């Protein structure tokens, strides 16, 4: 699979500065925005895909940071740093408004999170297995039917 040359897509040289890239992106974003292209059915789909990817990425960033803080000492500092680095890259991709960049950064963050989740999951499973045994040991529980009795008026 060949990778797209985003400089070419933006119509700028590879030595373009940050402000030049931003200006070129905004120009193309305005050109292809669905409100400016009411006759193009693909414009709305492309814009919707970008918004959906940004929202999913924002949720992933939030959930990742929450999970890492809840993991506490169960993860090493190197593991936490690796996750934080990937999270920052995803946040940067969100700011770029590039669907491809968001998808790539999301994929990279998920690749970093997968082994850590597998490391943490057995620990969580061990802690919850005691509770599962307690609820399954009470097999004498019976669902009862009842009838509501109303007081007669006096």
mmCIF file of C-alpha atoms in Angstrom:
data_model
loop_
_atom_site.group_PDB
_atom_site.id
_atom_site.type_symbol
_atom_site.label_atom_id
_atom_site.label_comp_id
_atom_site.label_asym_id
_atom_site.label_seq_id
_atom_site.Cartn_x
_atom_site.Cartn_y
_atom_site.Cartn_z
ATOM 1 C CA UNK A 1 0.000 0.000 0.000
ATOM 2 C CA UNK A 2 1.519 3.332 -0.988
ATOM 3 C CA UNK A 3 1.370 6.195 1.451
ATOM 4 C CA UNK A 4 -0.183 9.471 0.316
ATOM 5 C CA UNK A 5 2.034 12.520 -0.006
ATOM 6 C CA UNK A 6 0.129 15.036 2.103
ATOM 7 C CA UNK A 7 2.296 17.906 0.934
ATOM 8 C CA UNK A 8 1.119 17.177 -2.589
ATOM 9 C CA UNK A 9 -2.498 16.933 -1.430
ATOM 10 C CA UNK A 10 -2.171 20.335 0.229
ATOM 11 C CA UNK A 11 -0.374 21.763 -2.762
ATOM 12 C CA UNK A 12 2.723 22.908 -0.856
ATOM 13 C CA UNK A 13 6.398 21.985 -0.934
ATOM 14 C CA UNK A 14 7.890 19.575 1.592
ATOM 15 C CA UNK A 15 9.835 22.454 3.089
ATOM 16 C CA UNK A 16 6.663 24.432 3.861
ATOM 17 C CA UNK A 17 6.490 26.049 7.279
ATOM 18 C CA UNK A 18 3.808 25.327 9.879
ATOM 19 C CA UNK A 19 1.803 28.467 9.079
ATOM 20 C CA UNK A 20 1.954 27.654 5.337
ATOM 21 C CA UNK A 21 0.659 24.144 6.000
ATOM 22 C CA UNK A 22 -2.127 25.479 8.208
ATOM 23 C CA UNK A 23 -3.152 28.029 5.575
ATOM 24 C CA UNK A 24 -3.192 25.384 2.819
ATOM 25 C CA UNK A 25 -5.248 23.033 4.979
ATOM 26 C CA UNK A 26 -7.808 25.695 5.874
ATOM 27 C CA UNK A 27 -8.116 26.630 2.213
ATOM 28 C CA UNK A 28 -8.867 23.023 1.244
ATOM 29 C CA UNK A 29 -11.163 22.521 4.241
ATOM 30 C CA UNK A 30 -13.251 25.484 3.179
ATOM 31 C CA UNK A 31 -13.234 24.300 -0.427
ATOM 32 C CA UNK A 32 -14.515 20.818 0.434
ATOM 33 C CA UNK A 33 -16.768 21.619 3.395
ATOM 34 C CA UNK A 34 -20.264 20.127 2.877
ATOM 35 C CA UNK A 35 -21.960 23.518 3.277
ATOM 36 C CA UNK A 36 -19.906 24.833 0.378
ATOM 37 C CA UNK A 37 -20.577 21.730 -1.733
ATOM 38 C CA UNK A 38 -24.291 21.008 -1.405
ATOM 39 C CA UNK A 39 -24.314 19.116 -4.731
ATOM 40 C CA UNK A 40 -21.486 16.741 -3.720
ATOM 41 C CA UNK A 41 -22.880 13.773 -1.777
ATOM 42 C CA UNK A 42 -19.353 12.628 -0.845
ATOM 43 C CA UNK A 43 -18.467 15.923 0.846
ATOM 44 C CA UNK A 44 -20.896 15.302 3.690
ATOM 45 C CA UNK A 45 -19.709 11.703 4.137
ATOM 46 C CA UNK A 46 -16.062 12.766 4.242
ATOM 47 C CA UNK A 47 -16.796 15.515 6.743
ATOM 48 C CA UNK A 48 -18.908 13.142 8.882
ATOM 49 C CA UNK A 49 -16.096 10.564 8.876
ATOM 50 C CA UNK A 50 -13.649 13.176 10.097
ATOM 51 C CA UNK A 51 -15.958 14.355 12.880
ATOM 52 C CA UNK A 52 -16.674 10.781 13.969
ATOM 53 C CA UNK A 53 -12.974 9.903 13.998
ATOM 54 C CA UNK A 54 -12.207 13.014 16.063
ATOM 55 C CA UNK A 55 -14.935 12.182 18.585
ATOM 56 C CA UNK A 56 -13.793 8.566 18.921
ATOM 57 C CA UNK A 57 -10.190 9.693 19.323
ATOM 58 C CA UNK A 58 -11.178 12.188 22.037
ATOM 59 C CA UNK A 59 -13.008 9.437 23.926
ATOM 60 C CA UNK A 60 -10.023 7.095 23.570
ATOM 61 C CA UNK A 61 -7.656 9.744 24.937
ATOM 62 C CA UNK A 62 -9.918 10.347 27.939
ATOM 63 C CA UNK A 63 -10.456 6.637 28.639
ATOM 64 C CA UNK A 64 -6.738 5.914 28.279
ATOM 65 C CA UNK A 65 -5.696 8.617 30.727
ATOM 66 C CA UNK A 66 -8.342 7.469 33.207
ATOM 67 C CA UNK A 67 -7.273 3.818 32.917
ATOM 68 C CA UNK A 68 -3.603 4.642 33.355
ATOM 69 C CA UNK A 69 -4.282 6.730 36.458
ATOM 70 C CA UNK A 70 -6.469 3.953 37.895
ATOM 71 C CA UNK A 71 -3.778 1.336 37.160
ATOM 72 C CA UNK A 72 -1.525 3.039 39.666
ATOM 73 C CA UNK A 73 1.573 1.002 40.473
ATOM 74 C CA UNK A 74 0.503 -1.943 38.311
ATOM 75 C CA UNK A 75 2.335 -0.363 35.354
ATOM 76 C CA UNK A 76 5.977 0.663 35.137
ATOM 77 C CA UNK A 77 7.008 4.235 34.461
ATOM 78 C CA UNK A 78 8.255 3.180 31.004
ATOM 79 C CA UNK A 79 4.857 1.702 30.170
ATOM 80 C CA UNK A 80 3.089 4.842 31.372
ATOM 81 C CA UNK A 81 5.489 7.031 29.361
ATOM 82 C CA UNK A 82 4.869 4.951 26.242
ATOM 83 C CA UNK A 83 1.110 5.340 26.612
ATOM 84 C CA UNK A 84 1.398 9.059 27.317
ATOM 85 C CA UNK A 85 3.586 9.567 24.242
ATOM 86 C CA UNK A 86 1.072 7.771 22.014
ATOM 87 C CA UNK A 87 -1.780 9.719 23.623
ATOM 88 C CA UNK A 88 -0.074 13.048 22.910
ATOM 89 C CA UNK A 89 0.460 11.987 19.277
ATOM 90 C CA UNK A 90 -3.247 11.209 18.988
ATOM 91 C CA UNK A 91 -4.138 14.605 20.454
ATOM 92 C CA UNK A 92 -1.847 16.257 17.897
ATOM 93 C CA UNK A 93 -3.539 14.298 15.100
ATOM 94 C CA UNK A 94 -6.941 15.488 16.341
ATOM 95 C CA UNK A 95 -5.743 19.081 16.090
ATOM 96 C CA UNK A 96 -4.606 18.496 12.489
ATOM 97 C CA UNK A 97 -8.163 17.614 11.363
ATOM 98 C CA UNK A 98 -6.714 14.870 9.166
ATOM 99 C CA UNK A 99 -8.731 11.656 9.075
ATOM 100 C CA UNK A 100 -5.691 9.640 8.025
ATOM 101 C CA UNK A 101 -3.526 11.064 10.816
ATOM 102 C CA UNK A 102 -6.239 10.400 13.416
ATOM 103 C CA UNK A 103 -6.731 6.828 12.224
ATOM 104 C CA UNK A 104 -2.985 6.157 12.233
ATOM 105 C CA UNK A 105 -2.465 7.647 15.705
ATOM 106 C CA UNK A 106 -5.483 5.715 17.043
ATOM 107 C CA UNK A 107 -4.057 2.494 15.630
ATOM 108 C CA UNK A 108 -0.670 3.206 17.227
ATOM 109 C CA UNK A 109 -2.222 3.969 20.621
ATOM 110 C CA UNK A 110 -4.264 0.762 20.479
ATOM 111 C CA UNK A 111 -1.092 -1.205 19.669
ATOM 112 C CA UNK A 112 0.573 0.255 22.765
ATOM 113 C CA UNK A 113 -2.486 -0.368 24.942
ATOM 114 C CA UNK A 114 -3.158 -3.977 23.918
ATOM 115 C CA UNK A 115 -0.264 -5.640 25.805
ATOM 116 C CA UNK A 116 -0.847 -3.412 28.818
ATOM 117 C CA UNK A 117 -4.530 -4.319 28.894
ATOM 118 C CA UNK A 118 -3.596 -7.992 28.739
ATOM 119 C CA UNK A 119 -1.158 -7.429 31.601
ATOM 120 C CA UNK A 120 -3.784 -5.661 33.731
ATOM 121 C CA UNK A 121 -6.728 -7.904 32.855
ATOM 122 C CA UNK A 122 -5.557 -11.033 34.753
ATOM 123 C CA UNK A 123 -5.027 -8.856 37.823
ATOM 124 C CA UNK A 124 -8.578 -7.555 37.585
ATOM 125 C CA UNK A 125 -9.879 -11.063 36.896
ATOM 126 C CA UNK A 126 -8.148 -12.464 40.003
ATOM 127 C CA UNK A 127 -9.722 -9.771 42.134
ATOM 128 C CA UNK A 128 -13.215 -10.398 40.792
ATOM 129 C CA UNK A 129 -13.057 -14.213 40.885
ATOM 130 C CA UNK A 130 -13.703 -14.233 44.640
ATOM 131 C CA UNK A 131 -16.939 -12.304 44.151
ATOM 132 C CA UNK A 132 -18.048 -14.684 41.428
ATOM 133 C CA UNK A 133 -17.593 -17.667 43.728
ATOM 134 C CA UNK A 134 -19.659 -16.044 46.449
ATOM 135 C CA UNK A 135 -22.625 -15.375 44.194
ATOM 136 C CA UNK A 136 -22.535 -18.831 42.612
ATOM 137 C CA UNK A 137 -22.310 -20.622 46.008
ATOM 138 C CA UNK A 138 -25.756 -19.377 47.039
ATOM 139 C CA UNK A 139 -27.771 -21.841 44.958
ATOM 140 C CA UNK A 140 -30.615 -22.038 47.475
ATOM 141 C CA UNK A 141 -32.015 -18.691 46.442
ATOM 142 C CA UNK A 142 -35.597 -18.979 45.197
ATOM 143 C CA UNK A 143 -37.502 -16.421 43.196
ATOM 144 C CA UNK A 144 -40.763 -15.971 45.046
ATOM 145 C CA UNK A 145 -44.088 -14.768 43.797
ATOM 146 C CA UNK A 146 -46.099 -12.441 45.945
ATOM 147 C CA UNK A 147 -49.530 -10.973 45.958
ATOM 148 C CA UNK A 148 -50.129 -7.377 46.948
ATOM 149 C CA UNK A 149 -52.753 -7.042 49.638
ATOM 150 C CA UNK A 150 -54.679 -3.803 49.704
ATOM 151 C CA UNK A 151 -56.253 -2.511 52.872
ATOM 152 C CA UNK A 152 -59.979 -2.204 52.696
ATOM 153 C CA UNK A 153 -61.443 1.223 53.193
ATOM 154 C CA UNK A 154 -62.898 1.738 56.688
#
